[in-house]
CSV table of C-alpha atoms in Angstrom, one decimal:
chain,number,residue,atom,x,y,z
X,1,UNK,CA,57.5,-2.8,-20.9
X,2,UNK,CA,54.6,-2.2,-18.4
X,3,UNK,CA,54.5,-4.7,-14.9
X,4,UNK,CA,51.4,-7.0,-15.3
X,5,UNK,CA,48.6,-6.1,-12.6
X,6,UNK,CA,46.3,-8.8,-11.4
X,7,UNK,CA,42.9,-7.7,-12.9
X,8,UNK,CA,40.6,-7.4,-9.9
X,9,UNK,CA,37.5,-9.6,-9.6
X,10,UNK,CA,34.7,-6.9,-9.7
X,11,UNK,CA,36.6,-5.8,-13.1
X,12,UNK,CA,36.7,-9.7,-14.4
X,13,UNK,CA,32.8,-9.6,-13.6
X,14,UNK,CA,31.8,-6.5,-15.4
X,15,UNK,CA,34.2,-7.5,-18.8
X,16,UNK,CA,31.9,-11.0,-18.6
X,17,UNK,CA,28.3,-9.3,-18.3
X,18,UNK,CA,29.9,-6.6,-21.0
X,19,UNK,CA,30.5,-9.7,-23.3
X,20,UNK,CA,27.5,-11.7,-22.3
X,21,UNK,CA,29.7,-14.5,-21.1
X,22,UNK,CA,30.9,-15.3,-24.3
X,23,UNK,CA,34.4,-15.6,-25.8
X,24,UNK,CA,34.8,-12.4,-28.5
X,25,UNK,CA,36.9,-14.4,-30.3
X,26,UNK,CA,35.1,-17.7,-31.3
X,27,UNK,CA,31.8,-17.4,-29.9
X,28,UNK,CA,32.1,-20.1,-27.0
X,29,UNK,CA,30.1,-19.2,-24.2
X,30,UNK,CA,30.1,-20.2,-20.2
X,31,UNK,CA,29.6,-22.8,-18.9
X,32,UNK,CA,30.5,-24.9,-22.0
X,33,UNK,CA,34.3,-23.5,-21.8
X,34,UNK,CA,36.4,-21.8,-18.9
X,35,UNK,CA,36.4,-18.0,-19.5
X,36,UNK,CA,39.3,-15.7,-19.2
X,37,UNK,CA,39.7,-12.0,-19.6
X,38,UNK,CA,42.2,-11.0,-22.2
X,39,UNK,CA,44.2,-8.1,-22.9
X,40,UNK,CA,43.4,-6.6,-26.4
X,41,UNK,CA,46.6,-4.9,-26.5
X,42,UNK,CA,49.1,-7.1,-23.9
X,43,UNK,CA,50.9,-6.1,-21.1
X,44,UNK,CA,54.2,-6.8,-22.8
X,45,UNK,CA,53.3,-4.2,-25.3
X,46,UNK,CA,52.3,-1.6,-23.0
X,47,UNK,CA,48.6,-2.7,-22.6
X,48,UNK,CA,46.6,-1.9,-19.2
X,49,UNK,CA,43.8,-3.0,-17.0
X,50,UNK,CA,41.3,-0.5,-18.1
X,51,UNK,CA,38.1,-2.3,-19.5
X,52,UNK,CA,38.1,-1.0,-22.7
X,53,UNK,CA,41.4,-3.0,-23.1
X,54,UNK,CA,40.0,-5.7,-21.8
X,55,UNK,CA,37.9,-8.8,-23.4
X,56,UNK,CA,36.5,-12.1,-22.7
X,57,UNK,CA,38.1,-15.0,-24.1
X,58,UNK,CA,37.9,-18.7,-23.5
X,59,UNK,CA,40.7,-20.7,-22.4
X,60,UNK,CA,41.9,-22.2,-25.8
X,61,UNK,CA,41.6,-18.8,-27.3
X,62,UNK,CA,43.7,-17.0,-24.8
X,63,UNK,CA,46.1,-19.5,-24.5
X,64,UNK,CA,46.7,-19.3,-28.4
X,65,UNK,CA,46.8,-15.8,-28.5
X,66,UNK,CA,49.9,-15.4,-26.6
X,67,UNK,CA,51.1,-11.6,-26.4
X,68,UNK,CA,50.2,-11.2,-30.2
X,69,UNK,CA,48.2,-7.8,-30.8
X,70,UNK,CA,44.9,-8.1,-32.9
X,71,UNK,CA,45.7,-7.4,-36.4
X,72,UNK,CA,42.6,-5.0,-36.8
X,73,UNK,CA,40.3,-2.9,-34.8
X,74,UNK,CA,37.2,-4.6,-35.1
X,75,UNK,CA,37.6,-5.7,-31.5
X,76,UNK,CA,38.3,-2.8,-30.1
X,77,UNK,CA,35.5,-1.2,-32.1
X,78,UNK,CA,33.0,-3.6,-30.8
X,79,UNK,CA,34.4,-3.2,-27.2
X,80,UNK,CA,33.6,0.7,-27.6
X,81,UNK,CA,30.5,0.2,-28.9
X,82,UNK,CA,29.3,-2.4,-26.4
X,83,UNK,CA,30.7,0.1,-23.7
X,84,UNK,CA,28.7,3.0,-25.5
X,85,UNK,CA,25.5,0.9,-25.2
X,86,UNK,CA,26.5,0.2,-21.7
X,87,UNK,CA,26.7,3.9,-20.7
X,88,UNK,CA,23.5,4.3,-22.7
X,89,UNK,CA,21.4,1.9,-20.6
X,90,UNK,CA,22.9,3.5,-17.6
X,91,UNK,CA,21.8,6.7,-18.3
X,92,UNK,CA,18.4,5.6,-19.2
X,93,UNK,CA,18.3,3.5,-16.1
X,94,UNK,CA,19.1,6.8,-14.1
X,95,UNK,CA,16.4,8.6,-15.9
X,96,UNK,CA,13.8,6.3,-14.9
X,97,UNK,CA,15.0,6.4,-11.3
X,98,UNK,CA,14.6,9.9,-11.3
X,99,UNK,CA,11.0,9.8,-12.6
X,100,UNK,CA,10.1,7.2,-10.2
X,101,UNK,CA,11.3,9.5,-7.3
X,102,UNK,CA,9.7,12.3,-9.3
X,103,UNK,CA,6.7,10.2,-9.2
X,104,UNK,CA,6.9,9.1,-5.5
X,105,UNK,CA,7.0,12.7,-4.7
X,106,UNK,CA,3.9,13.7,-6.3
X,107,UNK,CA,2.0,10.8,-5.0
X,108,UNK,CA,3.2,11.7,-1.3
X,109,UNK,CA,2.1,15.2,-2.2
X,110,UNK,CA,-1.3,14.1,-3.3
X,111,UNK,CA,-1.7,11.9,-0.2
X,112,UNK,CA,-1.2,15.1,1.8
X,113,UNK,CA,-4.0,16.8,-0.2
X,114,UNK,CA,-6.3,14.1,0.2
X,115,UNK,CA,-5.6,13.7,3.7
X,116,UNK,CA,-6.1,17.4,4.3
X,117,UNK,CA,-9.6,17.5,2.8
X,118,UNK,CA,-10.8,14.4,4.6
X,119,UNK,CA,-9.5,16.3,7.8
X,120,UNK,CA,-11.6,19.3,7.2
X,121,UNK,CA,-14.7,17.4,7.2
X,122,UNK,CA,-13.9,15.6,10.4
X,123,UNK,CA,-12.8,18.4,12.9
X,124,UNK,CA,-11.3,17.1,15.6
X,125,UNK,CA,-9.8,13.8,14.3
X,126,UNK,CA,-6.5,13.2,12.3
X,127,UNK,CA,-5.0,10.3,9.9
X,128,UNK,CA,-2.7,8.1,11.0
X,129,UNK,CA,0.3,6.4,9.0
X,130,UNK,CA,-2.1,3.3,8.3
X,131,UNK,CA,-4.9,5.9,7.1
X,132,UNK,CA,-2.5,7.1,4.8
X,133,UNK,CA,-1.2,4.1,3.3
X,134,UNK,CA,-4.9,3.3,2.9
X,135,UNK,CA,-5.4,6.6,0.7
X,136,UNK,CA,-2.0,5.8,-1.3
X,137,UNK,CA,-3.8,2.5,-2.3
X,138,UNK,CA,-7.2,4.3,-3.0
X,139,UNK,CA,-5.1,6.6,-5.4
X,140,UNK,CA,-3.9,3.9,-7.2
X,141,UNK,CA,-7.4,2.7,-8.1
X,142,UNK,CA,-9.4,5.9,-8.3
X,143,UNK,CA,-8.9,9.4,-9.4
X,144,UNK,CA,-8.5,12.4,-6.9
X,145,UNK,CA,-11.8,13.8,-7.8
X,146,UNK,CA,-13.6,10.3,-7.4
X,147,UNK,CA,-12.2,10.3,-3.8
X,148,UNK,CA,-12.8,13.7,-3.0
X,149,UNK,CA,-16.6,13.3,-4.4
X,150,UNK,CA,-16.9,9.9,-2.5
X,151,UNK,CA,-15.8,12.1,0.5
X,152,UNK,CA,-18.7,14.5,0.0
X,153,UNK,CA,-21.1,11.7,0.2
X,154,UNK,CA,-19.9,9.9,3.1
X,155,UNK,CA,-19.2,12.9,5.1
X,156,UNK,CA,-22.8,14.5,4.6
X,157,UNK,CA,-24.2,11.4,6.4
X,158,UNK,CA,-22.1,12.3,9.6
X,159,UNK,CA,-23.4,14.7,12.3
X,160,UNK,CA,-22.2,17.9,13.1
X,161,UNK,CA,-19.8,16.5,16.1
X,162,UNK,CA,-19.0,12.9,15.2
X,163,UNK,CA,-17.9,10.5,17.2
X,164,UNK,CA,-14.6,8.2,16.5
X,165,UNK,CA,-17.2,5.7,15.4
X,166,UNK,CA,-18.8,7.8,12.9
X,167,UNK,CA,-15.4,9.0,11.5
X,168,UNK,CA,-14.0,5.5,11.3
X,169,UNK,CA,-17.5,4.5,9.5
X,170,UNK,CA,-17.4,7.6,7.1
X,171,UNK,CA,-13.4,7.1,6.2
X,172,UNK,CA,-14.2,3.3,5.4
X,173,UNK,CA,-17.1,4.0,3.1
X,174,UNK,CA,-15.0,6.3,0.9
X,175,UNK,CA,-13.4,3.4,-1.2
X,176,UNK,CA,-17.0,1.8,-1.5
X,177,UNK,CA,-18.4,4.9,-2.7
X,178,UNK,CA,-15.9,4.8,-5.2
X,179,UNK,CA,-16.5,1.3,-6.7
X,180,UNK,CA,-20.3,1.9,-6.4
X,181,UNK,CA,-20.4,5.1,-8.4
X,182,UNK,CA,-18.5,3.0,-11.4
X,183,UNK,CA,-21.4,0.8,-11.6
X,184,UNK,CA,-24.1,1.2,-14.1
X,185,UNK,CA,-26.7,3.8,-12.8
X,186,UNK,CA,-29.6,0.6,-12.2
X,187,UNK,CA,-27.0,-1.1,-10.0
X,188,UNK,CA,-26.3,1.9,-8.0
X,189,UNK,CA,-30.1,2.9,-7.3
X,190,UNK,CA,-30.2,-1.1,-6.3
X,191,UNK,CA,-27.6,-0.8,-3.8
X,192,UNK,CA,-29.3,2.6,-2.4
X,193,UNK,CA,-32.8,0.6,-2.0
X,194,UNK,CA,-30.8,-1.9,-0.1
X,195,UNK,CA,-29.4,0.3,1.8
X,196,UNK,CA,-32.5,1.8,2.9
X,197,UNK,CA,-33.9,-1.4,3.7
X,198,UNK,CA,-31.0,-2.5,5.8
X,199,UNK,CA,-31.6,0.8,7.9
X,200,UNK,CA,-35.0,0.0,8.3
X,201,UNK,CA,-35.9,-3.8,8.4
X,202,UNK,CA,-34.4,-7.1,8.5
X,203,UNK,CA,-32.9,-8.0,5.1
X,204,UNK,CA,-31.6,-11.3,3.8
X,205,UNK,CA,-28.1,-10.2,2.5
X,206,UNK,CA,-28.0,-13.5,0.3
X,207,UNK,CA,-30.8,-12.9,-2.0
X,208,UNK,CA,-32.1,-9.4,-1.4
X,209,UNK,CA,-29.9,-8.3,-4.8
X,210,UNK,CA,-31.0,-11.0,-7.0
X,211,UNK,CA,-35.0,-10.4,-6.1
X,212,UNK,CA,-34.2,-6.7,-6.9
X,213,UNK,CA,-32.7,-7.5,-10.5
X,214,UNK,CA,-35.4,-10.2,-11.3
X,215,UNK,CA,-38.2,-7.6,-10.5
X,216,UNK,CA,-36.5,-5.0,-12.3
X,217,UNK,CA,-35.6,-7.1,-15.5
X,218,UNK,CA,-39.6,-8.4,-15.4
X,219,UNK,CA,-40.6,-4.3,-15.6
X,220,UNK,CA,-40.7,-3.0,-12.0
X,221,UNK,CA,-38.9,0.8,-12.4
X,222,UNK,CA,-36.0,1.3,-10.0
X,223,UNK,CA,-37.6,4.3,-8.9
X,224,UNK,CA,-40.7,2.6,-7.5
X,225,UNK,CA,-38.1,0.1,-6.0
X,226,UNK,CA,-36.6,2.6,-4.0
X,227,UNK,CA,-39.9,4.3,-3.2
X,228,UNK,CA,-41.3,0.9,-1.6
X,229,UNK,CA,-38.2,0.0,0.1
X,230,UNK,CA,-38.7,3.2,2.2
X,231,UNK,CA,-42.4,2.0,3.0
X,232,UNK,CA,-42.4,-1.8,3.2
X,233,UNK,CA,-43.0,-3.0,6.5
X,234,UNK,CA,-40.8,-6.2,6.8
X,235,UNK,CA,-38.6,-8.6,5.1
X,236,UNK,CA,-41.5,-11.1,4.2
X,237,UNK,CA,-43.7,-8.3,2.6
X,238,UNK,CA,-40.6,-7.2,0.3
X,239,UNK,CA,-39.9,-10.6,-0.5
X,240,UNK,CA,-43.4,-11.3,-1.4
X,241,UNK,CA,-43.8,-8.3,-3.6
X,242,UNK,CA,-40.3,-8.9,-5.6
X,243,UNK,CA,-41.0,-12.3,-6.4
X,244,UNK,CA,-45.0,-11.6,-7.4
X,245,UNK,CA,-43.3,-9.0,-10.1
X,246,UNK,CA,-40.9,-11.2,-10.9
X,247,UNK,CA,-43.6,-14.0,-11.8
X,248,UNK,CA,-45.6,-11.8,-13.6
């Protein structure tokens, strides 16, 4: 006769989880009933505490079963199938975790490559951990090609020996350029015209874009808008011209 050993709490919990906290004899569930862990093959007949020999049973079923061995193998087969299913899910989870680690490694490599390209365009400067975290966020939103193209656009505007302020402005401009380049071409050129105006004259930022949009909708060619932005003398003149075109 086998000596009864207490079932560890961790093992009991694993059995309950495997069986969805449901009595495998009658289908009763916690917390409607008190659940026990029952030996399929009783200890008195050589059963052990291996999980394959354990099953969730409600208190009435467990007490009524005494030390009788189940009359067929259906419960054992069910437990074996459940264990096989658990093992399959565990293996799939391990594969998913490995895949996540591979993606993380790939992401870190991509960040390194983008950071190297940025530093190459900014001689004498480096990227700290905060900068790397920003690059990592960019990569989630934009393709590497978009980021590098934006870098070229921003870096081409810097002087040959940029100071820290210039470098910071270039770095911060990269995601904005990525966003702009996803806009329709007309909208991109309107933003370009706005940039010209902002560098040359005072601009009312709250209405400049709607003014340009109304004028273009009324027939103003966007290339003409750009050229006008390069020569207009002040905001009053620009606003009057846009309103005149919009109002026909």
